[in-house]
Coordinates of C-alpha atoms in Angstrom, one line a residue:
M1 CA 82.6 90.8 115.0
L2 CA 84.0 93.5 113.1
E3 CA 86.2 95.9 114.9
R4 CA 86.6 99.3 112.7
H5 CA 88.9 102.2 113.5
P6 CA 88.3 104.6 116.4
G7 CA 86.5 107.9 116.3
G8 CA 83.7 109.7 116.0
E9 CA 80.0 107.9 117.5
R10 CA 80.0 104.3 117.8
A11 CA 78.0 102.2 116.2
V12 CA 76.7 98.3 116.1
I13 CA 76.2 97.5 112.4
V14 CA 73.2 95.2 111.3
Q15 CA 73.4 93.5 108.5
L16 CA 70.3 90.2 108.3
D17 CA 70.4 87.5 105.1
F18 CA 67.1 86.9 103.5
G19 CA 68.6 85.2 100.3
E20 CA 69.8 88.2 98.9
S21 CA 73.6 88.0 97.2
S22 CA 77.2 89.4 97.8
L23 CA 76.3 89.5 101.6
A24 CA 79.9 90.4 102.6
D25 CA 80.4 93.1 100.5
R26 CA 77.1 94.4 101.7
R27 CA 78.3 94.9 104.9
E28 CA 81.6 96.1 103.8
E29 CA 79.4 98.7 102.1
V30 CA 77.4 100.1 105.6
C31 CA 80.7 100.3 106.9
L32 CA 81.7 102.6 105.1
L33 CA 78.5 104.6 105.0
A34 CA 79.0 104.6 108.9
E35 CA 82.7 105.8 108.6
S36 CA 81.5 108.0 105.8
A37 CA 79.0 109.6 108.1
G38 CA 81.3 110.3 111.2
A39 CA 80.7 106.6 113.1
S40 CA 82.7 104.3 114.3
V41 CA 81.8 100.9 113.7
C42 CA 82.5 99.1 117.0
A43 CA 81.0 95.4 116.0
T44 CA 78.5 93.7 113.2
V45 CA 75.6 91.1 114.1
E46 CA 74.3 89.1 111.5
G47 CA 71.4 86.5 111.6
K48 CA 69.8 84.9 108.9
R49 CA 65.7 85.1 108.3
K50 CA 63.4 84.5 106.1
F51 CA 61.0 87.5 106.3
P52 CA 61.7 90.2 109.3
D53 CA 59.7 90.1 111.8
S54 CA 57.1 92.8 111.8
A55 CA 57.7 94.0 115.2
T56 CA 61.2 94.3 115.4
F57 CA 62.5 93.8 112.0
A58 CA 65.3 90.8 113.5
G59 CA 62.8 89.1 116.1
K60 CA 63.4 88.7 119.9
G61 CA 66.6 86.7 120.0
K62 CA 68.5 88.7 117.6
V63 CA 67.3 92.0 119.3
Q64 CA 68.4 90.4 122.3
E65 CA 72.2 89.6 121.1
I66 CA 72.3 93.1 119.1
G67 CA 71.3 94.9 122.9
D68 CA 74.6 93.1 124.2
A69 CA 76.6 94.3 121.4
V70 CA 75.6 97.3 122.3
T71 CA 76.2 97.2 126.2
L72 CA 79.6 95.0 125.4
H73 CA 80.8 97.8 123.3
Q74 CA 78.9 100.8 124.8
A75 CA 77.7 101.7 121.4
D76 CA 76.0 105.4 120.7
V77 CA 74.0 104.0 118.0
V78 CA 72.4 101.2 115.9
I79 CA 72.6 101.0 112.1
F80 CA 70.3 98.6 110.5
N81 CA 71.1 98.1 106.3
H82 CA 67.8 97.4 105.8
A83 CA 64.7 100.1 105.6
L84 CA 63.2 99.9 108.9
S85 CA 59.1 101.2 109.3
P86 CA 58.6 103.4 111.7
A87 CA 56.7 101.1 114.6
Q88 CA 59.8 98.7 113.9
E89 CA 62.0 101.8 114.9
R90 CA 60.0 102.7 118.0
N91 CA 60.0 99.2 118.9
L92 CA 63.6 98.6 118.7
E93 CA 65.2 101.4 120.2
Q94 CA 62.4 100.8 123.0
A95 CA 63.9 97.5 123.9
L96 CA 67.9 98.3 123.0
R97 CA 67.1 101.9 124.9
C98 CA 69.5 103.3 122.1
R99 CA 69.1 105.6 119.1
V100 CA 68.3 103.1 116.0
I101 CA 68.3 104.4 112.5
D102 CA 68.2 102.1 108.9
R103 CA 69.9 102.9 105.6
T104 CA 67.5 105.1 104.3
S105 CA 68.3 107.5 107.7
L106 CA 72.4 106.8 107.3
I107 CA 72.4 108.1 104.0
L108 CA 70.4 110.8 104.1
D109 CA 72.8 111.9 107.2
I110 CA 75.4 111.6 104.5
F111 CA 74.1 113.8 102.5
A112 CA 72.8 116.5 104.8
Q113 CA 77.3 116.4 106.0
R114 CA 78.1 116.6 102.0
A115 CA 75.8 119.0 100.6
Q116 CA 77.6 122.7 100.1
S117 CA 75.3 124.6 97.2
S118 CA 72.0 126.1 98.4
D119 CA 70.4 124.0 96.2
G120 CA 71.8 120.9 97.5
K121 CA 71.1 121.6 100.7
L122 CA 67.6 122.4 99.4
Q123 CA 67.7 119.1 97.7
V124 CA 68.9 117.1 101.2
E125 CA 66.5 118.7 103.6
L126 CA 62.9 118.0 101.1
A127 CA 64.3 114.8 101.5
Q128 CA 65.0 114.0 104.9
L129 CA 61.7 115.9 105.7
D130 CA 59.7 113.7 103.7
H131 CA 61.6 110.6 105.4
L132 CA 60.8 112.1 108.8
A133 CA 56.9 112.8 108.0
T134 CA 56.1 109.0 108.6
R135 CA 58.1 109.0 111.4
L136 CA 56.8 111.8 113.6
V137 CA 55.6 109.3 116.3
R138 CA 58.7 108.4 117.1
G139 CA 59.8 110.1 120.8
W140 CA 56.5 112.5 120.7
T141 CA 54.4 110.0 122.8
H142 CA 54.2 112.3 125.4
L143 CA 53.1 115.7 123.0
E144 CA 49.9 113.6 121.6
R145 CA 48.0 115.1 124.9
Q146 CA 46.2 118.3 124.0
K147 CA 47.6 121.4 125.2
G148 CA 46.7 122.5 128.9
G149 CA 48.2 124.7 132.1
I150 CA 48.5 128.9 132.3
G151 CA 49.9 129.9 129.0
L152 CA 49.7 126.3 127.2
R153 CA 46.5 126.8 126.3
G154 CA 45.7 126.6 122.4
P155 CA 42.9 126.3 120.2
G156 CA 42.3 122.6 120.2
E157 CA 45.7 121.0 118.5
T158 CA 48.0 118.6 119.8
Q159 CA 51.5 119.1 119.3
L160 CA 51.8 116.2 117.4
E161 CA 49.0 117.8 114.5
T162 CA 51.4 121.2 114.8
D163 CA 54.7 119.2 113.9
R164 CA 52.7 118.2 111.0
R165 CA 51.1 121.1 109.6
L166 CA 54.3 123.3 110.2
L167 CA 56.7 120.4 108.2
G168 CA 54.0 120.2 105.8
K169 CA 54.0 124.3 105.3
R170 CA 58.0 124.3 105.5
V171 CA 58.0 121.3 102.5
K172 CA 55.7 123.4 100.5
V173 CA 58.1 125.9 100.8
L174 CA 61.3 124.1 99.3
R175 CA 59.3 122.3 96.7
E176 CA 58.6 125.9 95.4
R177 CA 62.1 127.0 95.9
L178 CA 63.4 123.6 93.9
R179 CA 60.7 124.2 91.1
K180 CA 62.2 128.0 90.4
L181 CA 66.0 126.2 90.9
E182 CA 64.7 123.6 88.1
R183 CA 63.6 126.5 85.9
Q184 CA 66.7 128.3 86.0
R185 CA 68.4 124.7 84.8
G186 CA 66.0 124.6 82.0
V187 CA 67.1 127.8 81.0
Q188 CA 70.7 127.3 80.7
R189 CA 70.3 123.7 78.9
R190 CA 67.9 124.9 76.2
S191 CA 70.6 127.6 75.6
R192 CA 73.0 125.0 75.1
L193 CA 70.7 122.9 73.1
R194 CA 70.6 125.9 70.7
N195 CA 73.7 126.2 70.3
D196 CA 74.0 122.0 69.4
V197 CA 76.8 122.0 72.6
L198 CA 77.1 118.4 73.6
T199 CA 76.3 117.8 76.9
V200 CA 77.2 115.0 78.7
S201 CA 77.1 113.5 82.4
L202 CA 79.5 111.0 84.2
V203 CA 77.3 108.9 86.4
G204 CA 78.1 105.5 87.9
Y205 CA 78.3 103.7 91.4
T206 CA 79.5 105.9 94.2
N207 CA 83.2 105.6 94.8
A208 CA 84.0 104.4 90.8
G209 CA 86.1 107.7 90.3
K210 CA 83.8 110.3 88.8
S211 CA 85.2 113.1 90.4
T212 CA 89.0 111.7 89.8
L213 CA 87.8 111.5 85.9
F214 CA 86.4 114.7 86.4
N215 CA 90.0 116.6 87.3
A216 CA 91.4 115.2 85.1
L217 CA 89.5 115.8 82.1
T218 CA 88.7 119.7 83.0
H219 CA 91.5 120.4 85.5
A220 CA 88.8 121.2 88.0
D221 CA 89.3 120.9 91.6
A222 CA 86.2 118.8 92.7
Y223 CA 86.2 117.7 95.5
A224 CA 87.4 113.6 95.1
A225 CA 87.8 111.5 98.0
N226 CA 88.4 107.7 98.3
Q227 CA 85.2 107.7 100.5
L228 CA 80.9 106.9 99.6
F229 CA 79.4 109.8 98.3
A230 CA 82.0 112.3 97.9
T231 CA 80.3 114.2 95.5
L232 CA 77.0 115.8 96.1
D233 CA 76.5 118.6 94.0
T234 CA 76.6 118.5 90.4
T235 CA 79.5 121.0 88.7
S236 CA 80.2 121.5 85.1
R237 CA 82.7 122.5 83.0
K238 CA 83.5 123.5 79.4
L239 CA 85.5 121.0 77.8
W240 CA 87.8 121.4 74.1
V241 CA 87.9 118.4 72.5
G242 CA 89.7 119.9 69.3
E243 CA 87.9 119.5 66.3
A244 CA 85.0 119.6 67.9
G245 CA 85.1 122.5 69.8
H246 CA 83.9 122.3 73.4
V247 CA 81.5 120.3 74.8
V248 CA 79.8 120.8 78.4
I249 CA 80.8 117.8 81.1
S250 CA 79.2 117.7 84.4
D251 CA 80.0 115.6 87.3
T252 CA 76.8 114.1 89.5
V253 CA 76.1 112.6 92.5
G254 CA 76.8 108.8 93.1
F255 CA 75.0 105.8 92.6
I256 CA 74.4 102.8 95.4
R257 CA 72.4 99.8 95.6
D258 CA 68.1 100.9 97.3
L259 CA 69.3 104.5 96.9
P260 CA 65.8 105.8 99.2
H261 CA 63.2 106.9 96.7
E262 CA 62.8 110.3 99.4
L263 CA 66.7 111.0 97.9
V264 CA 65.6 110.1 93.7
A265 CA 62.7 112.6 94.2
A266 CA 64.0 115.4 96.3
F267 CA 67.1 115.2 94.2
H268 CA 65.1 115.2 90.8
A269 CA 66.1 118.9 89.5
T270 CA 69.5 117.4 89.6
L271 CA 68.8 114.3 88.2
E272 CA 67.0 116.0 85.6
A273 CA 70.2 117.2 84.0
T274 CA 71.5 113.4 83.5
A275 CA 68.2 112.4 81.6
Q276 CA 68.3 115.3 79.3
A277 CA 72.1 115.1 78.6
D278 CA 73.3 113.7 75.0
L279 CA 75.6 111.5 76.8
L280 CA 76.1 109.5 79.5
L281 CA 80.2 108.7 80.6
H282 CA 78.8 105.2 82.9
V283 CA 82.4 105.2 85.1
V284 CA 82.7 101.9 86.7
D285 CA 85.3 100.3 89.1
A286 CA 87.1 98.1 86.8
A287 CA 88.7 96.8 90.2
S288 CA 85.4 95.7 91.8
P289 CA 84.8 92.1 92.2
I290 CA 80.7 93.6 92.0
R291 CA 81.5 95.1 89.0
D292 CA 78.4 94.5 87.3
E293 CA 76.3 94.2 90.1
Q294 CA 76.9 97.9 90.9
M295 CA 76.3 98.6 86.8
Q296 CA 72.7 97.0 87.7
E297 CA 72.0 99.5 90.3
V298 CA 73.5 102.2 88.4
E299 CA 71.0 101.0 85.5
K300 CA 68.2 101.0 87.9
V301 CA 68.5 104.4 89.2
L302 CA 68.6 105.7 85.6
E303 CA 65.5 104.3 84.6
E304 CA 63.7 105.5 87.0
I305 CA 64.9 108.9 86.5
G306 CA 64.2 108.8 83.0
A307 CA 68.0 108.5 81.8
R308 CA 67.9 104.8 80.4
D309 CA 68.2 105.6 76.7
V310 CA 70.7 107.9 76.9
R311 CA 73.2 107.1 74.7
Q312 CA 76.1 105.8 77.0
I313 CA 79.8 105.3 76.8
V314 CA 81.3 102.9 79.7
V315 CA 84.6 104.1 81.4
L316 CA 86.2 101.4 83.0
N317 CA 88.2 102.7 85.3
K318 CA 90.8 101.7 88.0
L319 CA 93.2 100.3 85.4
D320 CA 95.9 101.3 87.6
L321 CA 95.0 98.3 89.9
L322 CA 94.9 95.6 87.0
D323 CA 97.7 96.5 85.2
L324 CA 95.7 96.5 82.2
P325 CA 96.6 98.7 79.1
P326 CA 94.0 101.7 77.9
A327 CA 92.0 101.1 74.9
V328 CA 88.8 101.8 73.0
E329 CA 86.4 98.8 72.5
R330 CA 83.6 99.5 69.7
D331 CA 80.3 96.9 69.1
E332 CA 78.9 95.8 66.1
Y333 CA 78.2 98.7 64.3
G334 CA 81.2 100.7 65.0
N335 CA 80.4 102.5 68.1
I336 CA 82.6 103.8 70.6
A337 CA 81.0 101.3 73.6
R338 CA 83.4 101.2 76.5
V339 CA 87.0 102.9 77.2
R340 CA 89.3 101.5 79.8
L341 CA 91.8 104.1 81.3
S342 CA 93.1 104.8 84.9
A343 CA 92.1 109.0 85.8
R344 CA 94.4 108.4 88.9
R345 CA 97.0 108.0 86.3
G346 CA 96.2 109.4 83.6
D347 CA 96.1 106.5 80.7
G348 CA 94.2 106.8 78.3
L349 CA 92.9 110.4 78.8
D350 CA 93.3 111.2 75.7
L351 CA 91.2 107.7 74.2
L352 CA 88.5 109.4 75.6
R353 CA 88.7 113.2 74.5
Q354 CA 88.8 111.2 70.7
A355 CA 85.6 109.3 72.4
L356 CA 84.1 112.6 72.9
A357 CA 85.3 114.4 70.3
E358 CA 83.8 111.4 67.8
V359 CA 80.2 111.9 69.3
A360 CA 80.8 115.6 69.2
L361 CA 81.1 116.3 65.4
E362 CA 78.2 113.6 65.4
K363 CA 76.3 116.2 66.8
L364 CA 76.9 118.8 64.7
R365 CA 76.7 117.1 62.2
Y366 CA 73.2 118.0 62.3
G367 CA 73.6 121.9 63.4
E368 CA 75.8 124.5 62.8
R369 CA 79.6 124.5 65.0
P370 CA 79.1 126.0 68.6
E371 CA 81.1 129.4 69.0
V372 CA 83.8 129.6 72.2
A373 CA 81.7 131.8 73.8
D374 CA 78.8 129.7 74.4
A375 CA 77.2 128.9 77.3
P376 CA 79.2 131.6 78.8
D377 CA 78.1 130.4 82.8
I378 CA 79.9 127.6 82.9
P379 CA 84.0 127.8 83.0
D380 CA 86.0 126.7 80.2
S381 CA 88.7 123.7 80.1
M382 CA 91.2 122.7 77.8
G383 CA 93.8 120.8 80.2
S384 CA 96.1 118.3 78.3
G385 CA 94.4 115.4 80.2
S386 CA 96.8 114.7 82.8
P387 CA 95.2 114.4 86.6
L388 CA 95.8 117.3 89.1

């Protein structure tokens, strides 16, 4: 059992071992996710299985153990750090007499809380509706009957069918709005490409320090916090890198293992900018004991969105936690492969600026130098490199 800080809905975490690696890190991560959603983790229930139970995922005995924890701690919600089927979710709620959500629902809830821009909210709503479409049966058994009674007689459609039809209409509206936003972004990107402006996207595992690095480079005020998915809405700024002129740098949503497919699909318009960038700065928490695994998870998402072949520079961040000096590492061809720095302290930011200038100059060799007035929709940044 793991006791966490008080506050918010009381949650029991379920983490089962199916032979995956880094089980303790997975458990700690889901606890951080729950706290990011506003829950208070009062207990964790663990177990080992060869494969999930088809009806309740955890099995009869483990469900009883979870129920005892719910009763003991008067929990409001049970969170499985796994993907549950609609039937498993429904069976568990009936057995536990408590709300049950899976990892996907938990991440969607965090995204719903954090989205600030209009397009970010649209993308989150679309992801939620896509996820809900398979779960409409949960809690609606009393509405599956034919409408009847005075003032309630309808044309022969059940309430469940009505819900599905209305949900389908809303999804169609959201997809059309997002297509329009995607076209607008496409026009802006094509304008920058015509002007030979180097476009850079920050990518990395959630909480690797992308927003802190973005703020340190550009003197922006993007929200940065020591929590999972602190950033959802993409923010772009122009950054002056000396002789090479301006580059456009964008802070993006962080990735995570088992990122819900609904989110990847709904955030296609946002993630497409990553796939079309000239350069990816893959920000890594150098102090994390599972940084190699986190890097692999980021690579999986990049491949899914078509950005696997975009040129990368790995930025090993949080050197202040390791007491290592900043440095630049090159590959066998002389290209910059890694930059070691501390975004929080500002150590090594000058090395990263030099790396960006080097890549930008390479791009300028194949076109004309961009004018300062290019990309007017994106604010300028000419900071010295010290963090805010």
